[in-house]
mmCIF file with all atom_site columns, C-alpha atoms in Angstrom:
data_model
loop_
_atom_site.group_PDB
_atom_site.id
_atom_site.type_symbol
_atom_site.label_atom_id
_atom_site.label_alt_id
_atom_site.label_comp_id
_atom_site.label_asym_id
_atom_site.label_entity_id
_atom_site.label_seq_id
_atom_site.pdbx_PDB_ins_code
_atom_site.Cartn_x
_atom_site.Cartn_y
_atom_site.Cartn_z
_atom_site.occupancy
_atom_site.B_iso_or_equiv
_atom_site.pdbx_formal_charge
_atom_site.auth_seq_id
_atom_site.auth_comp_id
_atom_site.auth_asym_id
_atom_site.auth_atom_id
_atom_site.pdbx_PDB_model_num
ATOM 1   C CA . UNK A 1 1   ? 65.566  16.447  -79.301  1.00 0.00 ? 997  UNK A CA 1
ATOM 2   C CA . UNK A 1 2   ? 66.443  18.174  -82.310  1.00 0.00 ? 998  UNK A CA 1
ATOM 3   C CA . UNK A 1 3   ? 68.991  20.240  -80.830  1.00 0.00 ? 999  UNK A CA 1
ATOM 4   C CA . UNK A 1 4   ? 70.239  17.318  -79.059  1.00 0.00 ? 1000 UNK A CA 1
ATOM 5   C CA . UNK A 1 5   ? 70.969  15.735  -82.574  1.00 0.00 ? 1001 UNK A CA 1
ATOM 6   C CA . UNK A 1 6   ? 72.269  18.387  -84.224  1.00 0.00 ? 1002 UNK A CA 1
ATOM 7   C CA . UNK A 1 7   ? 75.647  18.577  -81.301  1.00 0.00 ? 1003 UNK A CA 1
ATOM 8   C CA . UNK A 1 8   ? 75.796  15.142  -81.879  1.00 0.00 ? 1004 UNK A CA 1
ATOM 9   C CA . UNK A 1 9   ? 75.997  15.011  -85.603  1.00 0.00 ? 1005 UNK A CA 1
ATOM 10  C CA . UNK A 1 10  ? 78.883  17.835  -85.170  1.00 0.00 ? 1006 UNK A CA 1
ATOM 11  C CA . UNK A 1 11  ? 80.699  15.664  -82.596  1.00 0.00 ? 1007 UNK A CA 1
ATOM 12  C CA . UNK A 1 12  ? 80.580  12.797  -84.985  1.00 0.00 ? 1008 UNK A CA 1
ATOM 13  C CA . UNK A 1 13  ? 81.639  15.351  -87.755  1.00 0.00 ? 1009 UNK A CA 1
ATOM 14  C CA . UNK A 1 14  ? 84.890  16.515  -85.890  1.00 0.00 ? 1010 UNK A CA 1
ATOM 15  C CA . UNK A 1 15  ? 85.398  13.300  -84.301  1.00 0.00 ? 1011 UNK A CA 1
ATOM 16  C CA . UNK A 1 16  ? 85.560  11.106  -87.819  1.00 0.00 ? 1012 UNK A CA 1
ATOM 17  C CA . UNK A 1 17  ? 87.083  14.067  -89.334  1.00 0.00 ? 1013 UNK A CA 1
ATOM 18  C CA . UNK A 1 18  ? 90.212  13.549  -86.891  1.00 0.00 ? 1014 UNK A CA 1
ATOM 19  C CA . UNK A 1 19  ? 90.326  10.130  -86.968  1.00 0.00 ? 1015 UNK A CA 1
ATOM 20  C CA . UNK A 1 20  ? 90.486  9.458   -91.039  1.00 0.00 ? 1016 UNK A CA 1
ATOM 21  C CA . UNK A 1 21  ? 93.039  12.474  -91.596  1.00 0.00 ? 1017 UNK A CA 1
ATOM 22  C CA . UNK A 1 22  ? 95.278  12.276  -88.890  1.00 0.00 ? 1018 UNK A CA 1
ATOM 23  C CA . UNK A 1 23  ? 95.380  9.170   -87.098  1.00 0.00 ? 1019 UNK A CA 1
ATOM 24  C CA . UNK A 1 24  ? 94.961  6.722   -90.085  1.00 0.00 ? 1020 UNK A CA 1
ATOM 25  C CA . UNK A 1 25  ? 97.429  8.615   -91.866  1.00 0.00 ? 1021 UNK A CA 1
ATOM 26  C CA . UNK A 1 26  ? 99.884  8.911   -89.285  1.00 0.00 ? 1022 UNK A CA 1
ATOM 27  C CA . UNK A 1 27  ? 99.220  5.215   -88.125  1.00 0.00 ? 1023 UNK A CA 1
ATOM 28  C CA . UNK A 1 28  ? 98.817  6.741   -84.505  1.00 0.00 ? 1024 UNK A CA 1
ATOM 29  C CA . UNK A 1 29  ? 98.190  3.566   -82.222  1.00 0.00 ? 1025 UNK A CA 1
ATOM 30  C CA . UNK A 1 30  ? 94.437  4.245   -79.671  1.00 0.00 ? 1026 UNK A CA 1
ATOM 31  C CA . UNK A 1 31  ? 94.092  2.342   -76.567  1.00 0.00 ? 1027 UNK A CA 1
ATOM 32  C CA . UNK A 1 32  ? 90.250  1.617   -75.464  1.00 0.00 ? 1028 UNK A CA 1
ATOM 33  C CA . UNK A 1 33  ? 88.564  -1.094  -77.729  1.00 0.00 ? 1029 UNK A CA 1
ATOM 34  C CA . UNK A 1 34  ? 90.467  -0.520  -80.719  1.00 0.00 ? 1030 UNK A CA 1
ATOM 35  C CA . UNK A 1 35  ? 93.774  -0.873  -79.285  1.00 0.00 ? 1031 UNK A CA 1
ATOM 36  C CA . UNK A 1 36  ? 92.241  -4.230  -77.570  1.00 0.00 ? 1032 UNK A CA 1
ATOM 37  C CA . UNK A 1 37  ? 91.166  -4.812  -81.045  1.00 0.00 ? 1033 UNK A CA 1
ATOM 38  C CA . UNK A 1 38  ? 94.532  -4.674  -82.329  1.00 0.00 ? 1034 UNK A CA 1
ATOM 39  C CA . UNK A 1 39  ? 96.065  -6.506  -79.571  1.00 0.00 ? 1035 UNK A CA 1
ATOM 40  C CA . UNK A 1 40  ? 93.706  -9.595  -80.083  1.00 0.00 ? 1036 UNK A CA 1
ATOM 41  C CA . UNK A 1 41  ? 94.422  -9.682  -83.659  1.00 0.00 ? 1037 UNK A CA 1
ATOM 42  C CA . UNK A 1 42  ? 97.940  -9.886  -83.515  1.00 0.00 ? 1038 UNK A CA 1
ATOM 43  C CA . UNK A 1 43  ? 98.074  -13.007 -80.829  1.00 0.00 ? 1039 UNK A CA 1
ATOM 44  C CA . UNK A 1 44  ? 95.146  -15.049 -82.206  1.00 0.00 ? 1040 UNK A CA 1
ATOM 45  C CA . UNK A 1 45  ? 94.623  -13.446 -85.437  1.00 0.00 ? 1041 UNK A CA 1
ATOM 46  C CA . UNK A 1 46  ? 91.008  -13.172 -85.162  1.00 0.00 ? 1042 UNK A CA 1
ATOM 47  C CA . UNK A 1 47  ? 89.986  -10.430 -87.701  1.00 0.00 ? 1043 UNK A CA 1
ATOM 48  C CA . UNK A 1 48  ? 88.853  -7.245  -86.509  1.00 0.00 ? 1044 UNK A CA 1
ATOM 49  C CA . UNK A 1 49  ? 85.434  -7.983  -88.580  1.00 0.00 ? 1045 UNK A CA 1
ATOM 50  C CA . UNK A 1 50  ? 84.687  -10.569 -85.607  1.00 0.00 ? 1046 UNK A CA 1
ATOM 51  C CA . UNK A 1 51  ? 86.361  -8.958  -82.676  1.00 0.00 ? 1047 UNK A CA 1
ATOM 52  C CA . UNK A 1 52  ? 85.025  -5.023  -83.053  1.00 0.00 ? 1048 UNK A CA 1
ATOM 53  C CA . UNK A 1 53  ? 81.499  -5.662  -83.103  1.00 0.00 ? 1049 UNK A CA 1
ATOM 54  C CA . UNK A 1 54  ? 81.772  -8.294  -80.060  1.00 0.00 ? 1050 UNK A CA 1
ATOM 55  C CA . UNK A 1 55  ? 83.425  -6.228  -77.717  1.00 0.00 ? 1051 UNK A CA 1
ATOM 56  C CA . UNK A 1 56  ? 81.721  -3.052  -78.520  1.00 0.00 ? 1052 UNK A CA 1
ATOM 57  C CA . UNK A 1 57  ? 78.388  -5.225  -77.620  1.00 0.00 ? 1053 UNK A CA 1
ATOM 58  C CA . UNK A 1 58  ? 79.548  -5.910  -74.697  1.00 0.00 ? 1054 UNK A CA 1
ATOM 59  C CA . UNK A 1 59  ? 80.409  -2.714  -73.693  1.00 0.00 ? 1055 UNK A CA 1
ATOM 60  C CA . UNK A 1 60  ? 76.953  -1.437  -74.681  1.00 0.00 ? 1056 UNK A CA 1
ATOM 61  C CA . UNK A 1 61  ? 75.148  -4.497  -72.874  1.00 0.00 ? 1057 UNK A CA 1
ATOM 62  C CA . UNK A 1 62  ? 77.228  -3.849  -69.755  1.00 0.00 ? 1058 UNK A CA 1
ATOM 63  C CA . UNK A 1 63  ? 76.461  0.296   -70.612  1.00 0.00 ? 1059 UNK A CA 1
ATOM 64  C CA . UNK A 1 64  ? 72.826  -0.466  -70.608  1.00 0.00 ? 1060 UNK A CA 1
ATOM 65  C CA . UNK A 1 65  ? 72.597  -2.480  -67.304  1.00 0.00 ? 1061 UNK A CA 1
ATOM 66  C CA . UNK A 1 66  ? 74.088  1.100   -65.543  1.00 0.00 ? 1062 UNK A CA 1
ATOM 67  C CA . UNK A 1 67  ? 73.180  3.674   -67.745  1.00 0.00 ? 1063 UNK A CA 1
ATOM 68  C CA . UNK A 1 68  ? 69.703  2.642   -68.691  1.00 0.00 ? 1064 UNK A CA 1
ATOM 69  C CA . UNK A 1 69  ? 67.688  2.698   -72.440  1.00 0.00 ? 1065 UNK A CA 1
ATOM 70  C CA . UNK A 1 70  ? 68.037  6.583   -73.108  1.00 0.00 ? 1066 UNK A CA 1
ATOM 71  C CA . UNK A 1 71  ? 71.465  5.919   -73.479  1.00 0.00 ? 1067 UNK A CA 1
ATOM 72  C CA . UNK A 1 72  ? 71.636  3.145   -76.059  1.00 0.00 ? 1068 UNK A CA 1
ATOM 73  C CA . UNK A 1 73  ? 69.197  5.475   -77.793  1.00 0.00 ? 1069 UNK A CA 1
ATOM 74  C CA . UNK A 1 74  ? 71.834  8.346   -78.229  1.00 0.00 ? 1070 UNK A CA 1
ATOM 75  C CA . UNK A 1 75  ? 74.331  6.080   -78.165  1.00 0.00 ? 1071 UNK A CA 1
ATOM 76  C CA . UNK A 1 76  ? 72.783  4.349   -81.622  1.00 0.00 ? 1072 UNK A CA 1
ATOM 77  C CA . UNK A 1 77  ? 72.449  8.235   -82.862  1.00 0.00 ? 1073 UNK A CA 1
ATOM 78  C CA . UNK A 1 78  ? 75.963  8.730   -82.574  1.00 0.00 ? 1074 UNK A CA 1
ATOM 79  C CA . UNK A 1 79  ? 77.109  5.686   -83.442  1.00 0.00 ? 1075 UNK A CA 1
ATOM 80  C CA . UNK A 1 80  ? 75.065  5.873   -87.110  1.00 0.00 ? 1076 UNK A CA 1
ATOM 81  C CA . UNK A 1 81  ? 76.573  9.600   -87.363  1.00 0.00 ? 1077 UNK A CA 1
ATOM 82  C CA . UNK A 1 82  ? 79.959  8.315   -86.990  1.00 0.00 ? 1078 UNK A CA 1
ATOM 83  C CA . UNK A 1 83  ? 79.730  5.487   -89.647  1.00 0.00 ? 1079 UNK A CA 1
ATOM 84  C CA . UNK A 1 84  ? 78.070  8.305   -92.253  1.00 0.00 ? 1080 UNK A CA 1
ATOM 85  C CA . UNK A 1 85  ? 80.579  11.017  -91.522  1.00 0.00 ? 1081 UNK A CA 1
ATOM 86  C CA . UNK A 1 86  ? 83.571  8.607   -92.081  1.00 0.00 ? 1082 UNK A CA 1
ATOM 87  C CA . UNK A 1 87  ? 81.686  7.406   -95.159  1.00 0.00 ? 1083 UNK A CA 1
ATOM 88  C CA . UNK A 1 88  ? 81.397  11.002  -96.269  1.00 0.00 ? 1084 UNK A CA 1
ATOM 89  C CA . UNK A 1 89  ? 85.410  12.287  -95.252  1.00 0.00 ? 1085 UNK A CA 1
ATOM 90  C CA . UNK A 1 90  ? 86.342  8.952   -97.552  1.00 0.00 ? 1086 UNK A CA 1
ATOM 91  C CA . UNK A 1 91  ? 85.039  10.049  -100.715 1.00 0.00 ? 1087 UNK A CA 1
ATOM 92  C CA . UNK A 1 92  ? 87.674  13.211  -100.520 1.00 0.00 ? 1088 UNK A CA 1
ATOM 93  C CA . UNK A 1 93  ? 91.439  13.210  -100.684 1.00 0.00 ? 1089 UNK A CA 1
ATOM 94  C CA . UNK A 1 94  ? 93.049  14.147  -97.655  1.00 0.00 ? 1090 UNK A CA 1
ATOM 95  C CA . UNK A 1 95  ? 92.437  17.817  -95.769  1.00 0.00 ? 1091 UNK A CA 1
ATOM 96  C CA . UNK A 1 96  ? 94.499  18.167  -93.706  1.00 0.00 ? 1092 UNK A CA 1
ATOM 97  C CA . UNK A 1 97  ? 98.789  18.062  -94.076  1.00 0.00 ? 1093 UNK A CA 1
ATOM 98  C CA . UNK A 1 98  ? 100.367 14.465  -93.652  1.00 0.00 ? 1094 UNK A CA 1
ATOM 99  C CA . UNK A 1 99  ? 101.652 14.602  -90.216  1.00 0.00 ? 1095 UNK A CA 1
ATOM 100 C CA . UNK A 1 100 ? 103.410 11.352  -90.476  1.00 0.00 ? 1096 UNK A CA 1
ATOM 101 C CA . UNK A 1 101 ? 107.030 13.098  -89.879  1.00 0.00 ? 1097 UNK A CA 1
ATOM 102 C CA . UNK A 1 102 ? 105.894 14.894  -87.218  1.00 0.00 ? 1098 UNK A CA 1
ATOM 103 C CA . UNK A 1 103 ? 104.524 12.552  -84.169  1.00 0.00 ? 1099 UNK A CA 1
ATOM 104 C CA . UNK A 1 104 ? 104.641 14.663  -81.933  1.00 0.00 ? 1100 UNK A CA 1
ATOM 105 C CA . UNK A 1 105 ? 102.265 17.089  -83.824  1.00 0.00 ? 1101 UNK A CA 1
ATOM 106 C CA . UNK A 1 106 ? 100.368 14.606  -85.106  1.00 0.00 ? 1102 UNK A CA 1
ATOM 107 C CA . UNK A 1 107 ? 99.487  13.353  -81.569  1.00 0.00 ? 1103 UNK A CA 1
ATOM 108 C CA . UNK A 1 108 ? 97.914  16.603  -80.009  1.00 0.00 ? 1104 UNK A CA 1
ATOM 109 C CA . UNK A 1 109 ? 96.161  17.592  -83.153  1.00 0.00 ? 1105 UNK A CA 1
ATOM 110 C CA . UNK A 1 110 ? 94.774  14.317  -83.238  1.00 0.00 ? 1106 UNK A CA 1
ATOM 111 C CA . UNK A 1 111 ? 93.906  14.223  -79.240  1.00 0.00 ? 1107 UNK A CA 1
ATOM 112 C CA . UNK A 1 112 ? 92.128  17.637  -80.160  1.00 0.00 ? 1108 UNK A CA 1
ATOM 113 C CA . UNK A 1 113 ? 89.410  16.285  -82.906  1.00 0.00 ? 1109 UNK A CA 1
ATOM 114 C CA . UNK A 1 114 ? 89.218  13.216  -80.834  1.00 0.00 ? 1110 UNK A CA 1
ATOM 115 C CA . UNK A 1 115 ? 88.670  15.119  -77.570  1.00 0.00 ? 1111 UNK A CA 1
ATOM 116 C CA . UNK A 1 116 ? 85.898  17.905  -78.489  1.00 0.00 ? 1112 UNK A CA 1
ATOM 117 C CA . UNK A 1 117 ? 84.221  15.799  -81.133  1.00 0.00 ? 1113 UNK A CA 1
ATOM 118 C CA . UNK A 1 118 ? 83.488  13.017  -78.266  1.00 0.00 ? 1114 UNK A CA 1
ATOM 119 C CA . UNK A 1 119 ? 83.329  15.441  -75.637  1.00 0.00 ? 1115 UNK A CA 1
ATOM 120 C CA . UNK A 1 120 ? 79.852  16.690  -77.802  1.00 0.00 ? 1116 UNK A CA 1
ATOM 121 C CA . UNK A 1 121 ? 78.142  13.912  -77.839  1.00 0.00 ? 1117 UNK A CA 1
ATOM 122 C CA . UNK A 1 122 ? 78.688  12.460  -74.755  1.00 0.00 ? 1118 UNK A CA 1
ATOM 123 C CA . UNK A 1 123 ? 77.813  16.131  -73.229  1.00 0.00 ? 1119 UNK A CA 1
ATOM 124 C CA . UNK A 1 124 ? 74.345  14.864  -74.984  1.00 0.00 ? 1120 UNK A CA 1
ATOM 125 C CA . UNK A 1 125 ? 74.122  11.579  -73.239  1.00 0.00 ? 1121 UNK A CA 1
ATOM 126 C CA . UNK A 1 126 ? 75.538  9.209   -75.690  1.00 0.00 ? 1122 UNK A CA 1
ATOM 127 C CA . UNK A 1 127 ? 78.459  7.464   -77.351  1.00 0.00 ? 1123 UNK A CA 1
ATOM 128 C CA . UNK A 1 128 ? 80.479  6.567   -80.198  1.00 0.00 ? 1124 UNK A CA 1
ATOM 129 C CA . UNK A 1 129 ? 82.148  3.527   -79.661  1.00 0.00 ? 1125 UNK A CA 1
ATOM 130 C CA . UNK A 1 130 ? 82.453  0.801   -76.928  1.00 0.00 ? 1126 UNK A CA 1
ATOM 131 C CA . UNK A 1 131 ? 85.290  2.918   -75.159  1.00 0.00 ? 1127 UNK A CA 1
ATOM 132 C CA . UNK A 1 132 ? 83.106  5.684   -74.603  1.00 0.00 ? 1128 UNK A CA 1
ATOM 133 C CA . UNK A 1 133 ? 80.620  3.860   -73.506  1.00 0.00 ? 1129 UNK A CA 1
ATOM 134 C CA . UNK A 1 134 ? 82.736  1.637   -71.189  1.00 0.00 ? 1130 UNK A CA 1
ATOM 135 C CA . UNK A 1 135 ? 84.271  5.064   -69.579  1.00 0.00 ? 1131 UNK A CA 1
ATOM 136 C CA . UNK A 1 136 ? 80.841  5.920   -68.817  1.00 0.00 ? 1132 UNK A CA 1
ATOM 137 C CA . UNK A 1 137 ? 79.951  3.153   -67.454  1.00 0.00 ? 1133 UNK A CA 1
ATOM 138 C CA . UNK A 1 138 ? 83.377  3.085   -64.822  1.00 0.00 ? 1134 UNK A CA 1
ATOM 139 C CA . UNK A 1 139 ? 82.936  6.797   -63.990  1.00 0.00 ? 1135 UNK A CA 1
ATOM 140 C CA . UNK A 1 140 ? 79.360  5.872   -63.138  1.00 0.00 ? 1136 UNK A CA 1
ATOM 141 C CA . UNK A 1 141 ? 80.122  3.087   -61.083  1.00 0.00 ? 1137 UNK A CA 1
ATOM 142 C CA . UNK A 1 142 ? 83.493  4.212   -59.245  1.00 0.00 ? 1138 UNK A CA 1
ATOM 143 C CA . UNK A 1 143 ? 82.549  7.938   -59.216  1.00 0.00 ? 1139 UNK A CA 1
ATOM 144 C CA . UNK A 1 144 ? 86.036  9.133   -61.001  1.00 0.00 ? 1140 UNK A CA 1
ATOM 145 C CA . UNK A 1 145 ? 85.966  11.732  -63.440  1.00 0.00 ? 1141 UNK A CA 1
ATOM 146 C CA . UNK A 1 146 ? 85.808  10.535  -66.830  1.00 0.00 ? 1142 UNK A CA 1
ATOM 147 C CA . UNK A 1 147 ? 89.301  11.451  -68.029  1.00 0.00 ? 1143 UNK A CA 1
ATOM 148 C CA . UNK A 1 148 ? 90.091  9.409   -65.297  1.00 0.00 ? 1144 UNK A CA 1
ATOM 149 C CA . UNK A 1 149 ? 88.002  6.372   -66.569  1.00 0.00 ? 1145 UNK A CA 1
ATOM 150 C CA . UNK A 1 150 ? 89.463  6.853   -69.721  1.00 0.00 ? 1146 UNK A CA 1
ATOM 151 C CA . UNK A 1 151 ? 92.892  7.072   -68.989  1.00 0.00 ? 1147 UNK A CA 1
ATOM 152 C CA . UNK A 1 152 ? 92.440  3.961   -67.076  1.00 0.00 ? 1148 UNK A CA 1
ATOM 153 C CA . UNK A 1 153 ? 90.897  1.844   -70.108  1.00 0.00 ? 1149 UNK A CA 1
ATOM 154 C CA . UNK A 1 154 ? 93.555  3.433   -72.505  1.00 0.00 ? 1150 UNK A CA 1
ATOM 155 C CA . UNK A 1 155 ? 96.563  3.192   -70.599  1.00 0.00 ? 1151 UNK A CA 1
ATOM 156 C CA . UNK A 1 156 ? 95.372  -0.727  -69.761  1.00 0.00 ? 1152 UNK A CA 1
ATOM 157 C CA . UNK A 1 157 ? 95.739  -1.409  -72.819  1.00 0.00 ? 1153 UNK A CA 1
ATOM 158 C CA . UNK A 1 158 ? 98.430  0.221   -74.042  1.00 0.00 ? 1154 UNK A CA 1
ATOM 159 C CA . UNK A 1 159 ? 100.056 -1.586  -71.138  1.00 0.00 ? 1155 UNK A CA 1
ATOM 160 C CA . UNK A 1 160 ? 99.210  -4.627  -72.740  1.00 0.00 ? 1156 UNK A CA 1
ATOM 161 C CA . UNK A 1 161 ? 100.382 -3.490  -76.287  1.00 0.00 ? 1157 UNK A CA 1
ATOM 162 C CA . UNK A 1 162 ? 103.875 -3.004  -75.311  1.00 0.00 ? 1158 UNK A CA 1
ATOM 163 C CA . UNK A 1 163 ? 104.009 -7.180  -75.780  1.00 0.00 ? 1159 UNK A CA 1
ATOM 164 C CA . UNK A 1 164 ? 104.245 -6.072  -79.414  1.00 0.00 ? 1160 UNK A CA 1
ATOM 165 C CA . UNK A 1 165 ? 104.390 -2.575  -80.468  1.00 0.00 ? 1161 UNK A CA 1
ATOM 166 C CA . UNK A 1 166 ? 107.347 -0.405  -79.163  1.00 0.00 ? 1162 UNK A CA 1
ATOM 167 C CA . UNK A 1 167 ? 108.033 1.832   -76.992  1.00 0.00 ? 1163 UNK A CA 1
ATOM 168 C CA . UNK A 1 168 ? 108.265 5.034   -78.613  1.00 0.00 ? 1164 UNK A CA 1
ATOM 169 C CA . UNK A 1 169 ? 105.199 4.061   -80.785  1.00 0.00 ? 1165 UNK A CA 1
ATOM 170 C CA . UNK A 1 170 ? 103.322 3.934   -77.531  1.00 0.00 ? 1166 UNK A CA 1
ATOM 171 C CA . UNK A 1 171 ? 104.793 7.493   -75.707  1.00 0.00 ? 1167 UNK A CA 1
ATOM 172 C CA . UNK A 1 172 ? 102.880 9.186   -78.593  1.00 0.00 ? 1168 UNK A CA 1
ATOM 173 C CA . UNK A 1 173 ? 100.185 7.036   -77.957  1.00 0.00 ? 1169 UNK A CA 1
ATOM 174 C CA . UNK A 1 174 ? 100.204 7.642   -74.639  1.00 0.00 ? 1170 UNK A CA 1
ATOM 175 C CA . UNK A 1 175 ? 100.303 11.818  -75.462  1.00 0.00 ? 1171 UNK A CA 1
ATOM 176 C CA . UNK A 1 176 ? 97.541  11.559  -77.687  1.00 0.00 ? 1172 UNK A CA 1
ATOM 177 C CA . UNK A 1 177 ? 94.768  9.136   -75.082  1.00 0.00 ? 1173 UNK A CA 1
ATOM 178 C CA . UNK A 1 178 ? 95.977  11.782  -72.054  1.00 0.00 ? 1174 UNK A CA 1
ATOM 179 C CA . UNK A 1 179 ? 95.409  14.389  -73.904  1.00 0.00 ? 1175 UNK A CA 1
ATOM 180 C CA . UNK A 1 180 ? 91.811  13.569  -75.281  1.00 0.00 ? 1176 UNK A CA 1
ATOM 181 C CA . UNK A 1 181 ? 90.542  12.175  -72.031  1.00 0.00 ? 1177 UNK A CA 1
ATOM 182 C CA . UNK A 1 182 ? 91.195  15.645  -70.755  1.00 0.00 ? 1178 UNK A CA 1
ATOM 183 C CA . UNK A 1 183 ? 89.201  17.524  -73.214  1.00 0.00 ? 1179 UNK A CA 1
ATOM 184 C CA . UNK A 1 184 ? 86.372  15.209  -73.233  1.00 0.00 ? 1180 UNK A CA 1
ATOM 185 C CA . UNK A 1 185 ? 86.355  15.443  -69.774  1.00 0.00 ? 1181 UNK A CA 1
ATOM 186 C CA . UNK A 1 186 ? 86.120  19.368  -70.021  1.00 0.00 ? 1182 UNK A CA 1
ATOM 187 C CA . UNK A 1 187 ? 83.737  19.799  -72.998  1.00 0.00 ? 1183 UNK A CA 1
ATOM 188 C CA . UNK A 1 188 ? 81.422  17.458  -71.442  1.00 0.00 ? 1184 UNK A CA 1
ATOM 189 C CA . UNK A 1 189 ? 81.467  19.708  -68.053  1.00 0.00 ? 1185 UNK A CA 1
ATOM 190 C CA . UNK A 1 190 ? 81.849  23.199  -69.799  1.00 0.00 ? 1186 UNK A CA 1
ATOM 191 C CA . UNK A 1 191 ? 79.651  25.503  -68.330  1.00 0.00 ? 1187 UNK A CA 1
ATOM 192 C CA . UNK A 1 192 ? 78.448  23.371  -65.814  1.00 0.00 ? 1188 UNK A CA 1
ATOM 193 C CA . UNK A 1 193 ? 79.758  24.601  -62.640  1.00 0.00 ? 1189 UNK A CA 1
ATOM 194 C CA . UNK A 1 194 ? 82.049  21.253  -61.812  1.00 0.00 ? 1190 UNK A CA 1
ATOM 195 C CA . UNK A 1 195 ? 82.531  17.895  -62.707  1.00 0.00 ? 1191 UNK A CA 1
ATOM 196 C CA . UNK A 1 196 ? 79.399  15.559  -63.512  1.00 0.00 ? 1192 UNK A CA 1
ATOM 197 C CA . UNK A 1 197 ? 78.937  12.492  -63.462  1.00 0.00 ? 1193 UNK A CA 1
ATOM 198 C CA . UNK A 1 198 ? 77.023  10.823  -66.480  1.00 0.00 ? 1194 UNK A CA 1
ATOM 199 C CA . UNK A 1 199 ? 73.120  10.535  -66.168  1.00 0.00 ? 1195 UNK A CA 1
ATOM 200 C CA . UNK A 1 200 ? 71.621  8.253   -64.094  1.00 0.00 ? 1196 UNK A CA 1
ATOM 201 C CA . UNK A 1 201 ? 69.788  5.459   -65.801  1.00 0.00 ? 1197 UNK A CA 1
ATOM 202 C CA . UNK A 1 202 ? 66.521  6.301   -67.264  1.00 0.00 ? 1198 UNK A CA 1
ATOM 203 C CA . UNK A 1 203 ? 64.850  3.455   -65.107  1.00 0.00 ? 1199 UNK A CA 1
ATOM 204 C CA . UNK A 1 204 ? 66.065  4.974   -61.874  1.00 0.00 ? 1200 UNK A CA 1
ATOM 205 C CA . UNK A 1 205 ? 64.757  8.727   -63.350  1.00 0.00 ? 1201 UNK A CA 1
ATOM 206 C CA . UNK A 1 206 ? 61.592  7.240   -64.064  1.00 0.00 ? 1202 UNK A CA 1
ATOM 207 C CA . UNK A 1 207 ? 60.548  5.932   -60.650  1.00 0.00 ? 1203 UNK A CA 1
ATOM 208 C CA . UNK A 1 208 ? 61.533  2.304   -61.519  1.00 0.00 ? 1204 UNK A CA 1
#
């Protein structure tokens, strides 16, 4: 268990890490739950402080029916390493270069903290955020890979998005969600011989 927590704390670390120095800074537009955050702010103009929390539940509610208890359990890990990581990155300036003139760049290096730190802890079992826990949940269910369920959630979205962001916003958008999917996708398999699907449900491992 130990061990378990100590990858996950380091996903969390890189993952945060990526997040608060290159895609806040670059204003780098995610698909998943935030971009569906984002979306249902600017048509009903519901505040993210109401919206976030409700459809990550839901996500974790509909995570929990498939995946079982063991995963809210990591999943609540990760999710309370996130929150003090970011905490901890905020209370220093800015580490890494301000990508903001360079998209392009901005987009991969971005896809690559956002890939291996949530590859890590969802190569322990867990989660971050609703999206990751909603991929699971899809590859699960329909058997794809989970860059595959990811790609599908993020590039749903960003679908959707194009009502009001444009279109080259969304291309690097689009580079960044491909990319990470990818790399999640391969951190969580390294060294496994293959492609895995997530755990099954704890019930089901159990007997029940």
């Amino acid at each position: 268990m130990a061990k378990k927590i100590l990858f996950i704390a380091l996903g969390a670390a890189i993952y945060s890490f990526g997040i608060h120095n290159i895609h806040q800074r670059t204003v780098i537009t995610e698909g998943g739950i935030i971009g569906l955050m984002l979306l249902i702010e600017h048509w009903f103009s519901i505040s993210p402080a109401y919206i976030t929390p409700v459809l990550d539940l839901l996500c974790y509610l509909l995570a929990f029916r498939v995946l079982g208890g063991r995963f809210i359990r990591d999943s609540l890990i990760a999710t309370i390493a996130v929150s003090a990581f970011y905490k901890l990155w905020e209370m220093f300036p800015p580490m890494l270069p301000d990508l903001s003139a360079y998209p392009f760049a901005a987009a991969v290096c971005g896809a690559l903290f956002v890939g291996v730190g949530v590859g890590l802890i969802i190569r322990q079992g867990g989660s971050g955020s609703g999206d990751d826990a909603l991929a699971l949940t899809i590859s699960h269910v329909t058997h794809w890979r989970l860059s595959a369920a990811y790609l599908f959630t993020d590039l749903t979205v960003l679908t959707l998005s194009l009502t009001y962001i444009p279109v080259k916003r969304i291309f690097f958008s689009l580079i960044t969600v491909t990319l990470s999917s990818f790399l999640i996708d391969q951190v969580q398999n390294f060294g496994r011989g293959g492609a895995r699907q997530p755990e099954e449900p704890a019930a089901e491992k159990a007997g029940a």
